[in-house]
Coordinates of C-alpha atoms in Angstrom, one line a residue:
Chain V
X1 CA 8.5 -26.0 20.5
X2 CA 10.3 -28.4 22.9
X3 CA 13.7 -27.9 22.9
X4 CA 14.4 -30.5 21.1
X5 CA 12.3 -29.2 18.1
X6 CA 13.8 -26.1 18.7
X7 CA 17.7 -27.4 18.8
X8 CA 16.8 -29.5 15.2
X9 CA 15.4 -25.4 13.7
X10 CA 18.8 -24.4 14.8
X11 CA 20.8 -26.9 13.2
X12 CA 18.8 -26.1 10.4
X13 CA 19.3 -22.5 9.8
X14 CA 23.3 -23.4 10.9
X15 CA 23.7 -25.9 8.3
X16 CA 22.2 -23.9 5.3
X17 CA 24.2 -20.6 7.0
X18 CA 27.3 -23.1 6.9
X19 CA 26.5 -24.6 3.5
X20 CA 25.6 -20.8 1.8
X21 CA 28.8 -19.9 2.6
X22 CA 31.0 -23.0 1.6
X23 CA 28.7 -22.9 -1.8
X24 CA 30.3 -19.8 -3.2
X25 CA 33.9 -20.0 -1.3
X26 CA 35.6 -18.5 -3.9
X27 CA 33.8 -15.4 -2.7
X28 CA 33.9 -16.2 1.0
X29 CA 37.3 -17.4 1.6
X30 CA 39.5 -17.2 -0.8
X31 CA 39.9 -13.7 -1.1
X32 CA 40.3 -12.1 3.0
X33 CA 43.1 -14.7 2.6
X34 CA 45.0 -13.6 -0.1
X35 CA 44.2 -10.0 1.0
X36 CA 46.1 -11.3 4.0
X37 CA 48.9 -12.9 2.3
X38 CA 49.3 -9.5 0.5
X39 CA 49.7 -8.1 4.2
X40 CA 52.3 -10.6 5.1
X41 CA 54.4 -10.2 2.3
X42 CA 54.1 -6.4 2.2
X43 CA 54.4 -5.3 5.9
X44 CA 55.7 -8.7 6.8
X45 CA 58.9 -9.1 4.3
X46 CA 59.2 -5.9 2.4
X47 CA 58.4 -3.2 4.9
X48 CA 58.7 -4.8 7.9
X49 CA 62.2 -5.2 8.4
X50 CA 63.3 -1.7 7.8
X51 CA 60.4 -0.7 10.8
X52 CA 62.7 -2.9 13.2
X53 CA 61.3 -4.5 16.2
X54 CA 57.6 -3.9 17.7
X55 CA 57.6 -4.1 22.2
X56 CA 60.3 -7.0 21.5
X57 CA 59.1 -8.7 18.9
X58 CA 60.2 -8.2 15.1
X59 CA 56.7 -6.1 13.1
X60 CA 55.6 -9.7 11.4
X61 CA 54.9 -11.6 14.4
X62 CA 53.3 -8.3 16.2
X63 CA 50.7 -7.7 13.3
X64 CA 49.9 -11.2 12.8
X65 CA 47.4 -11.3 15.5
X66 CA 46.2 -8.5 14.6
X67 CA 45.8 -9.5 11.1
X68 CA 43.8 -12.7 11.8
X69 CA 41.6 -10.8 13.9
X70 CA 40.7 -7.9 10.5
X71 CA 40.3 -10.9 8.4
X72 CA 37.6 -12.6 11.7
X73 CA 35.2 -9.7 12.3
X74 CA 35.1 -8.3 8.7
X75 CA 34.1 -12.4 7.6
X76 CA 31.6 -12.5 10.6
X77 CA 29.9 -9.3 10.1
X78 CA 29.6 -9.5 6.8
X79 CA 28.0 -13.2 6.2
X80 CA 25.8 -12.0 8.6
X81 CA 24.7 -8.6 7.0
X82 CA 24.4 -10.4 3.1
X83 CA 23.0 -13.6 3.7
X84 CA 20.3 -12.1 6.1
X85 CA 19.6 -8.7 4.0
X86 CA 19.4 -11.0 1.1
X87 CA 16.8 -13.8 2.9
X88 CA 15.1 -10.3 3.4
X89 CA 14.9 -9.3 -0.3
X90 CA 14.1 -12.8 -2.1
X91 CA 12.0 -12.5 1.1
X92 CA 12.6 -16.0 2.0
X93 CA 13.3 -14.3 5.6
X94 CA 9.5 -15.9 5.6
X95 CA 10.4 -19.0 5.5
X96 CA 11.2 -19.1 9.6
X97 CA 8.7 -16.1 10.7
X98 CA 6.0 -18.1 9.5
X99 CA 7.4 -21.6 11.3
X100 CA 7.1 -21.4 15.2
X101 CA 11.0 -20.7 15.1
X102 CA 11.1 -18.3 17.9
X103 CA 13.2 -15.2 17.4
X104 CA 16.2 -16.4 20.1
X105 CA 16.7 -19.7 17.6
X106 CA 16.6 -17.3 14.7
X107 CA 19.5 -15.1 16.2
X108 CA 21.6 -17.7 17.5
X109 CA 21.3 -19.3 14.0
X110 CA 22.4 -16.1 11.9
X111 CA 25.2 -15.5 14.2
X112 CA 26.6 -19.0 14.6
X113 CA 27.2 -18.7 10.6
X114 CA 29.2 -15.7 10.9
X115 CA 30.8 -17.3 13.5
X116 CA 31.8 -20.1 11.7
X117 CA 32.3 -18.0 8.8
X118 CA 34.9 -15.8 10.9
X119 CA 36.3 -18.8 12.1
X120 CA 36.7 -20.7 9.1
X121 CA 38.2 -17.6 7.4
X122 CA 40.5 -17.6 10.9
X123 CA 41.7 -20.6 11.1
X124 CA 42.4 -19.8 7.2
X125 CA 44.8 -17.0 7.5
X126 CA 46.6 -18.0 10.9
X127 CA 47.3 -21.4 8.2
X128 CA 48.8 -18.7 5.9
X129 CA 50.4 -16.9 8.7
X130 CA 53.3 -20.0 9.5
X131 CA 54.6 -19.5 5.8
X132 CA 55.8 -15.7 6.9
X133 CA 56.3 -15.9 10.5
X134 CA 56.5 -18.3 13.8
X135 CA 53.2 -18.1 15.4
X136 CA 53.8 -18.6 19.3
X137 CA 50.6 -19.3 21.6
X138 CA 51.4 -17.9 24.3
X139 CA 47.7 -18.6 25.5
X140 CA 45.7 -20.8 24.0
X141 CA 42.8 -20.2 26.2
X142 CA 43.0 -16.6 25.8
X143 CA 43.3 -16.9 21.6
X144 CA 40.0 -19.0 21.6
X145 CA 38.3 -17.4 23.9
X146 CA 38.8 -14.1 22.1
X147 CA 38.4 -14.7 18.8
X148 CA 35.0 -16.1 19.4
X149 CA 33.6 -13.8 21.2
X150 CA 34.5 -11.4 18.6
X151 CA 33.1 -13.7 16.2
X152 CA 30.2 -13.9 17.9
X153 CA 30.3 -9.2 18.7
X154 CA 30.5 -8.9 14.9
X155 CA 27.5 -11.1 13.5
X156 CA 25.1 -9.7 16.3
X157 CA 26.5 -6.4 15.0
X158 CA 26.1 -7.3 11.0
X159 CA 22.8 -8.4 11.9
X160 CA 21.3 -5.3 13.2
X161 CA 22.7 -3.7 9.9
X162 CA 20.9 -6.0 7.8
X163 CA 17.3 -5.0 10.0
X164 CA 17.7 -1.7 9.1
X165 CA 19.2 -2.1 5.8
X166 CA 16.8 -1.1 2.6
X167 CA 19.0 -1.5 0.0
X168 CA 22.1 -3.5 -1.1
X169 CA 24.1 -0.2 -0.6
X170 CA 22.8 0.2 3.3
X171 CA 25.4 -3.2 3.9
X172 CA 27.8 -1.9 2.2
X173 CA 28.1 1.9 4.3
X174 CA 28.6 -0.2 8.0
X175 CA 31.9 -2.1 6.6
X176 CA 33.4 0.9 4.3
X177 CA 32.9 3.5 6.6
X178 CA 33.2 2.3 9.9
X179 CA 34.2 -1.2 11.1
X180 CA 37.3 -0.8 8.1
X181 CA 38.5 2.6 10.2
X182 CA 38.1 1.3 13.3
X183 CA 39.5 -2.0 12.2
X184 CA 42.5 -0.7 10.8
X185 CA 42.8 2.2 13.6
X186 CA 42.3 -0.8 16.4
X187 CA 46.2 -1.3 16.8
X188 CA 46.2 -4.1 14.5
X189 CA 49.6 -2.3 12.3
X190 CA 50.7 -0.2 16.0
X191 CA 51.4 0.3 19.8
X192 CA 49.0 2.7 20.8
X193 CA 51.4 3.6 23.2
X194 CA 53.3 4.9 20.0
X195 CA 50.5 7.6 19.9
X196 CA 50.9 11.2 21.5
X197 CA 48.6 11.6 24.6
X198 CA 44.7 12.4 23.1
X199 CA 45.0 9.8 20.5
X200 CA 45.9 7.2 22.7
X201 CA 42.6 8.2 24.6
X202 CA 40.7 8.2 21.4
X203 CA 42.5 5.6 20.4
X204 CA 40.1 3.5 24.0
X205 CA 36.2 4.7 22.6
X206 CA 37.5 2.0 19.4
X207 CA 36.5 -1.0 20.5
X208 CA 38.2 -3.0 18.5
X209 CA 41.1 -2.2 19.9
X210 CA 40.3 -4.4 23.4
X211 CA 40.1 -7.3 20.3
X212 CA 43.3 -6.7 19.4
X213 CA 45.5 -6.4 22.2
X214 CA 43.3 -9.3 23.9
X215 CA 44.2 -11.4 20.9
X216 CA 47.8 -10.3 20.6
X217 CA 47.9 -11.1 24.1
X218 CA 46.8 -14.8 23.3
X219 CA 49.7 -15.4 20.3
X220 CA 52.9 -12.7 21.9
X221 CA 51.9 -12.1 25.6
X222 CA 51.7 -8.6 25.1
X223 CA 48.9 -6.1 25.2
X224 CA 48.5 -2.4 25.7
X225 CA 44.9 -2.8 27.7
X226 CA 44.2 -5.2 30.6
X227 CA 42.6 -8.5 29.6
X228 CA 40.1 -7.9 32.0
X229 CA 39.4 -5.0 30.8
X230 CA 39.7 -6.1 27.5
X231 CA 37.0 -9.2 28.4
X232 CA 34.5 -6.8 30.1
X233 CA 33.9 -4.3 26.7
X234 CA 33.2 -7.7 24.8
X235 CA 31.7 -9.4 26.6
X236 CA 29.3 -6.2 27.1
X237 CA 28.9 -5.4 23.6
X238 CA 27.5 -8.8 22.7
X239 CA 25.2 -8.4 25.8
X240 CA 24.1 -5.1 24.4
X241 CA 24.2 -5.8 21.2
X242 CA 22.1 -9.1 21.1
X243 CA 19.4 -7.5 23.3
X244 CA 19.2 -4.7 21.0
X245 CA 18.5 -7.4 18.5
X246 CA 16.1 -9.5 19.5
X247 CA 14.1 -6.3 20.3
X248 CA 14.1 -5.8 17.1
X249 CA 13.7 -9.0 15.2
X250 CA 10.4 -9.4 18.4
X251 CA 9.3 -5.9 17.5
X252 CA 9.1 -7.4 14.0
X253 CA 11.5 -4.3 12.7
X254 CA 11.6 -4.5 8.4
X255 CA 10.6 -7.7 8.9
X256 CA 6.6 -7.6 9.8
X257 CA 4.3 -4.6 8.3
Chain H
X1 CA -18.2 -29.1 13.3
X2 CA -15.2 -27.6 14.9
X3 CA -13.6 -24.6 13.6
X4 CA -10.4 -23.9 11.6
X5 CA -10.1 -20.4 12.1
X6 CA -12.3 -18.3 13.7
X7 CA -11.6 -14.2 13.1
X8 CA -13.3 -11.9 15.2
X9 CA -13.3 -8.0 14.4
X10 CA -10.0 -8.3 12.6
X11 CA -9.2 -4.1 11.8
X12 CA -5.4 -3.1 10.1
X13 CA -4.3 0.2 9.7
X14 CA -1.0 0.8 8.1
X15 CA 1.9 3.7 9.6
X16 CA 0.8 5.3 6.1
X17 CA -2.9 5.4 7.7
X18 CA -4.4 3.0 5.1
X19 CA -7.3 1.1 6.6
X20 CA -6.7 -2.2 4.7
X21 CA -9.2 -3.9 7.1
X22 CA -12.6 -2.4 8.7
X23 CA -13.7 -5.0 11.3
X24 CA -13.6 -8.1 9.2
X25 CA -15.6 -11.8 11.2
X26 CA -14.9 -14.5 10.0
X27 CA -15.5 -18.5 10.3
X28 CA -14.4 -21.7 8.2
X29 CA -15.2 -24.8 9.2
X30 CA -12.9 -27.5 9.9
X31 CA -12.8 -29.6 6.5
X32 CA -13.9 -26.8 3.8
X33 CA -12.4 -25.6 0.9
X34 CA -12.6 -21.9 1.1
X35 CA -13.0 -18.8 -1.4
X36 CA -11.9 -15.6 0.3
X37 CA -12.5 -13.4 -2.5
X38 CA -12.0 -10.4 -3.6
X39 CA -10.1 -7.1 -5.7
X40 CA -7.2 -5.7 -5.8
X41 CA -6.2 -4.2 -2.4
X42 CA -9.4 -5.0 -1.1
X43 CA -7.4 -7.0 2.4
X44 CA -7.3 -10.2 1.0
X45 CA -3.9 -11.0 1.7
X46 CA -3.3 -8.3 4.5
X47 CA -6.5 -11.0 6.3
X48 CA -3.7 -14.2 5.2
X49 CA 0.1 -11.9 6.0
X50 CA -1.9 -11.4 9.3
X51 CA -2.6 -14.7 9.7
X52 CA 0.7 -16.2 9.0
X53 CA 2.1 -13.5 11.3
X54 CA 4.4 -11.6 8.8
X55 CA 1.7 -7.9 8.9
X56 CA 0.9 -7.2 12.1
X57 CA -3.0 -6.3 13.2
X58 CA -4.0 -3.6 14.6
X59 CA -7.1 -5.1 16.9
X60 CA -9.2 -7.8 16.7
X61 CA -8.9 -11.9 17.5
X62 CA -7.7 -14.5 14.8
X63 CA -7.5 -17.7 16.2
X64 CA -6.6 -21.4 14.3
X65 CA -7.7 -24.5 15.1
X66 CA -8.5 -23.1 18.5
X67 CA -5.9 -21.6 19.0
X68 CA -5.3 -17.6 19.7
X69 CA -2.4 -16.0 17.3
X70 CA -1.6 -13.6 20.6
X71 CA -0.8 -16.2 23.4
X72 CA -0.5 -19.7 22.0
X73 CA 1.3 -18.5 18.7
X74 CA 3.7 -21.3 18.5
X75 CA 0.8 -23.8 17.7
X76 CA -1.1 -22.0 15.6
X77 CA 1.7 -21.4 13.6
X78 CA 2.1 -25.1 13.1
X79 CA -0.8 -25.6 12.3
X80 CA -1.2 -23.4 9.4
X81 CA 0.1 -24.0 6.3
X82 CA 1.0 -21.1 3.9
X83 CA 1.9 -20.6 0.1
X84 CA 2.1 -16.9 -0.6
X85 CA 1.6 -15.4 -4.2
X86 CA 5.0 -13.9 -4.5
X87 CA 7.7 -16.8 -4.6
X88 CA 9.8 -16.5 -1.4
X89 CA 12.4 -19.0 -1.3
X90 CA 16.3 -18.4 -2.0
X91 CA 16.3 -19.1 -5.8
X92 CA 19.8 -20.3 -5.0
X93 CA 18.8 -23.3 -3.4
X94 CA 18.4 -26.8 -4.3
X95 CA 15.0 -27.5 -4.6
X96 CA 15.3 -30.7 -2.0
X97 CA 16.7 -28.1 0.8
X98 CA 13.9 -26.0 0.1
X99 CA 11.3 -28.2 1.3
X100 CA 13.2 -30.0 3.9
X101 CA 14.3 -26.7 5.6
X102 CA 11.2 -25.6 6.0
X103 CA 10.5 -29.2 7.7
X104 CA 13.4 -28.4 9.8
X105 CA 12.3 -24.8 10.6
X106 CA 8.8 -26.7 12.4
X107 CA 11.5 -29.2 14.6
X108 CA 11.4 -32.0 12.1
X109 CA 13.9 -34.3 12.1
X110 CA 16.0 -34.4 9.1
X111 CA 15.2 -37.9 8.6
X112 CA 11.6 -37.7 8.3
X113 CA 12.3 -34.2 6.7
X114 CA 13.5 -35.6 4.1
X115 CA 11.2 -38.3 4.0
X116 CA 8.3 -36.0 3.1
X117 CA 10.0 -33.7 0.9
X118 CA 10.6 -36.8 -1.1
X119 CA 6.6 -37.7 -1.4
X120 CA 5.5 -34.0 -1.6
X121 CA 8.1 -33.3 -4.7
X122 CA 6.9 -36.6 -6.4
X123 CA 3.5 -36.1 -5.6
X124 CA 3.4 -32.5 -7.1
X125 CA 6.2 -34.1 -10.0
X126 CA 9.1 -32.1 -9.4
X127 CA 11.2 -35.2 -7.2
X128 CA 13.0 -35.1 -10.7
X129 CA 14.0 -31.6 -10.0
X130 CA 15.0 -32.2 -6.9
X131 CA 18.6 -31.3 -6.9
X132 CA 18.5 -27.8 -9.3
X133 CA 18.4 -24.5 -7.7
X134 CA 15.3 -22.6 -7.8
X135 CA 16.5 -20.1 -9.7
X136 CA 15.7 -22.6 -13.0
X137 CA 12.4 -23.4 -12.4
X138 CA 9.4 -22.4 -14.5
X139 CA 6.9 -20.6 -13.1
X140 CA 4.0 -23.0 -12.6
X141 CA 7.0 -25.9 -11.1
X142 CA 8.1 -22.7 -9.1
X143 CA 4.4 -22.8 -7.7
X144 CA 4.2 -25.7 -7.0
X145 CA 7.7 -25.7 -4.7
X146 CA 5.4 -23.4 -3.1
X147 CA 2.7 -26.2 -2.4
X148 CA 4.9 -29.0 -0.7
X149 CA 6.8 -26.6 0.7
X150 CA 3.6 -25.5 3.0
X151 CA 2.9 -29.5 3.0
X152 CA 5.7 -30.4 4.3
X153 CA 5.1 -29.6 7.9
X154 CA 1.3 -31.3 7.4
X155 CA -0.4 -28.2 8.4
X156 CA -4.5 -28.6 8.8
X157 CA -5.1 -25.4 7.9
X158 CA -3.6 -24.5 3.9
X159 CA -3.5 -20.8 2.9
X160 CA -3.3 -20.8 -1.0
X161 CA -2.7 -16.9 -2.0
X162 CA -3.6 -16.6 -5.9
X163 CA -1.5 -20.5 -6.3
X164 CA -2.5 -21.1 -10.0
X165 CA -1.5 -17.1 -10.8
X166 CA 0.5 -18.0 -14.7
X167 CA 0.2 -21.5 -14.6
X168 CA -0.9 -22.7 -17.5
X169 CA -4.6 -24.6 -17.6
X170 CA -2.9 -28.2 -17.9
X171 CA -0.3 -27.6 -14.9
X172 CA -3.3 -25.1 -12.9
X173 CA -5.9 -28.8 -13.4
X174 CA -3.7 -31.0 -12.0
X175 CA -3.3 -28.7 -8.9
X176 CA -6.8 -28.5 -8.5
X177 CA -7.0 -32.7 -8.5
X178 CA -4.4 -32.6 -5.6
X179 CA -5.7 -29.5 -3.7
X180 CA -9.0 -31.6 -4.1
X181 CA -6.9 -34.8 -2.4
X182 CA -5.8 -32.9 0.4
X183 CA -8.9 -31.2 1.6
X184 CA -10.4 -34.9 0.9
X185 CA -7.8 -36.2 3.7
X186 CA -9.2 -33.5 6.2
X187 CA -6.8 -30.0 5.4
X188 CA -9.0 -27.4 5.8
X189 CA -7.8 -24.8 2.5
X190 CA -8.4 -21.3 2.7
X191 CA -7.9 -20.5 -1.3
X192 CA -7.7 -16.9 -3.0
X193 CA -8.1 -16.7 -6.8
X194 CA -8.3 -14.3 -9.8
X195 CA -9.9 -16.9 -11.7
X196 CA -12.9 -17.5 -10.5
X197 CA -14.1 -20.2 -12.2
X198 CA -11.0 -21.7 -9.9
X199 CA -13.4 -20.6 -6.8
X200 CA -16.2 -22.1 -8.3
X201 CA -15.0 -25.7 -9.0
X202 CA -13.5 -26.2 -5.1
X203 CA -15.3 -24.3 -3.0
X204 CA -18.1 -24.8 -1.0
X205 CA -17.9 -22.1 0.9
X206 CA -16.9 -18.3 0.0
X207 CA -16.6 -14.0 1.2
X208 CA -15.8 -11.6 -0.7
X209 CA -14.4 -8.7 1.0
X210 CA -13.7 -5.5 -0.8
X211 CA -12.1 -2.1 0.6
X212 CA -11.5 -3.7 4.2
X213 CA -14.6 -5.0 4.4
X214 CA -16.4 -8.5 4.4
X215 CA -19.4 -7.8 1.8
X216 CA -20.5 -11.7 1.7
X217 CA -20.0 -15.2 3.4
X218 CA -22.1 -17.5 2.4
X219 CA -22.2 -20.9 0.7
X220 CA -21.1 -21.1 -3.3
X221 CA -24.1 -22.5 -3.4
X222 CA -26.4 -20.3 -1.9
X223 CA -24.6 -17.5 -3.8
X224 CA -25.0 -18.9 -7.4
X225 CA -29.0 -19.3 -6.5
X226 CA -29.0 -15.4 -6.3
X227 CA -28.4 -15.3 -10.2
X228 CA -31.5 -14.0 -11.6
X229 CA -30.5 -15.2 -15.2
X230 CA -27.8 -16.8 -17.0
X231 CA -26.4 -16.0 -20.9
X232 CA -25.8 -18.5 -23.4
X233 CA -24.0 -18.0 -26.2
X234 CA -25.3 -20.6 -29.6
X235 CA -23.3 -20.4 -32.2
X236 CA -25.3 -21.7 -35.3
X237 CA -24.0 -23.9 -38.4
X238 CA -26.4 -22.1 -41.0
X239 CA -25.9 -18.1 -41.1
X240 CA -29.5 -16.1 -40.0
X241 CA -30.5 -13.1 -40.4
X242 CA -32.7 -11.0 -37.6
X243 CA -33.6 -14.1 -35.5
X244 CA -36.5 -13.1 -33.3
X245 CA -39.9 -14.8 -32.3
X246 CA -38.2 -16.6 -29.5
X247 CA -40.7 -15.1 -27.1
X248 CA -39.5 -15.4 -23.1
X249 CA -35.9 -15.3 -24.0
X250 CA -34.5 -11.8 -24.9
X251 CA -32.4 -12.5 -27.7
X252 CA -29.2 -10.7 -28.9
X253 CA -27.5 -11.1 -32.0
X254 CA -24.2 -11.5 -32.3
X255 CA -23.5 -12.1 -35.8
X256 CA -25.4 -14.1 -38.1
X257 CA -23.7 -17.5 -36.7
X258 CA -23.5 -16.9 -33.1
X259 CA -26.7 -15.4 -31.0
X260 CA -26.8 -14.7 -27.1
X261 CA -29.5 -15.7 -25.0
X262 CA -30.5 -14.4 -21.9
X263 CA -32.7 -17.7 -19.9
X264 CA -34.0 -16.7 -16.3
X265 CA -33.7 -18.9 -13.5
X266 CA -36.6 -20.3 -14.1
X267 CA -36.3 -21.1 -17.8
X268 CA -36.7 -23.7 -20.0
X269 CA -33.8 -24.7 -21.7
X270 CA -36.4 -27.5 -24.0
X271 CA -38.3 -24.2 -24.8
X272 CA -36.2 -22.3 -25.8
X273 CA -34.9 -25.3 -28.5
X274 CA -38.2 -26.1 -29.4
X275 CA -38.8 -21.9 -30.7
X276 CA -35.5 -22.4 -32.3
X277 CA -36.4 -25.6 -34.1
X278 CA -39.8 -24.3 -35.3
X279 CA -37.8 -21.7 -37.0
X280 CA -35.8 -23.6 -38.4
X281 CA -32.7 -22.6 -36.6
X282 CA -29.7 -25.7 -35.4
X283 CA -28.0 -25.1 -33.2
X284 CA -24.1 -26.6 -33.0
X285 CA -22.6 -25.7 -30.2
X286 CA -23.7 -23.8 -26.9
X287 CA -21.9 -22.2 -24.1
X288 CA -21.9 -19.8 -21.3
X289 CA -21.2 -16.5 -22.3
X290 CA -19.1 -15.8 -18.8
X291 CA -18.1 -17.7 -15.5
X292 CA -21.3 -17.5 -13.2
X293 CA -19.3 -16.5 -10.2
X294 CA -17.8 -13.7 -12.0
X295 CA -21.2 -12.0 -13.2
X296 CA -22.1 -12.1 -9.7
X297 CA -18.7 -11.1 -8.0
X298 CA -18.4 -7.5 -10.2
X299 CA -22.0 -7.4 -9.3
X300 CA -21.4 -7.4 -5.8
X301 CA -18.0 -5.2 -6.1
X302 CA -20.2 -2.8 -8.3
X303 CA -23.2 -2.6 -5.6
X304 CA -20.3 -1.9 -2.7
X305 CA -19.5 0.5 -5.4
X306 CA -21.8 2.1 -5.4
X307 CA -22.6 1.9 -1.5
X308 CA -19.8 3.5 -0.8
X309 CA -19.7 7.2 0.3

């Protein structure tokens, strides 16, 4: 395929993916917005004032970046894992597999779809957050780059989950038992400085901690982790997951017999 | 004549050890309408899966219009259109989008994709349903949708894996007419089907595969020429008991108004009717007992089974 043809194929996949999640916005966009709004009400307005300040900021202002990031993570992951597995389940992934579209275009197309949904939900949650807190944008470029890279990373993770999945149970196990605990323990609601020494060190093994802190730095200008370390970890994961998912597609794992 | 498909010593052994293909050699000429037949589990779908890159071959070589699927897979895929046996589109997508998206995967610009989608959806009488979700279509319309989708990138080799399964006779016949038309326009067609009447009516050449090996590969005419006898069913307007004396013909009386008569390859039908006339037996209608190809197919498969260890 020429580069132009590859671009058309990519655009086709991305458009299809975007239309898919927009067509069912009641299932894809609205629920995370409502859930996060409830977090703002409960943790920000009701419990927040009793907690007081966290690293010099009102509690609600402190948790807003983490809550936005949480919605981006879960939605970019959920979009790719459900869409790709759904295509495998209905066999319509074969439409792409029989075509000359290279695997890296298929991969990039699905990941872009996940990124678009992650960003759409992230933007919606940010708008809701405006009603509850005084949003501050200390480093806009950091905000944009971190949210983009995180959405890419979790879209890739969702794709790998979908490739390995053999049933609908398999696509809910990882989000329930791995992603959600890691997200909640990733410093959304607290600073790791509050943890005892062992748990502080244990938290450093959680990749989500680096994303949440880099993102919070973008909003508030504070972080538990050096920004450079966060970027290195995120980019390192992206490279590793991209290579691995491309390897699985090239091998045809779970797709070609 | 150049070749649309060339398969050399193709083998496939699945991970569970099942040998689906045991060394297939097959050539299909450009412009041909070719039947690939065989009983269930014979290896037809595995062969098609390998051509479409949905199944990984164990060994052997495949080239599509001169392009090797290992070394030049991009071009090979561009020239191939596949209508699979099972419905494999997103049932929640509208018909028009399914066809236009497929064009997109081949790098066809959106405007042209919609033009072509319109053309094929109209030709296959699906245009009225273009905004319907695919799940709302009947079985026959879903089959036609898969044909439109397979044609949208204008493949030179079209493979149809049981395209008329579960389709009523009217739609089946309109699909035959459509397939004849695109074949006449130059598209090579490979067809697998369990309706042997369909293969006999449409295809010029035929290969029969059983247990992973090719047991026949010839022209339809030559294959049908192998039949030694044809069996005809004669309906009589008036009852006759114990019809006999039709020398040269083997007669089986089913009931008082139905006869089955075997006519040899060199048999003379006029003589048969003369003999019936002499006995005052009128015939109101006549038909072949079984499809001729079906009879041969069964003979070949049975013979292959008795030859197998």
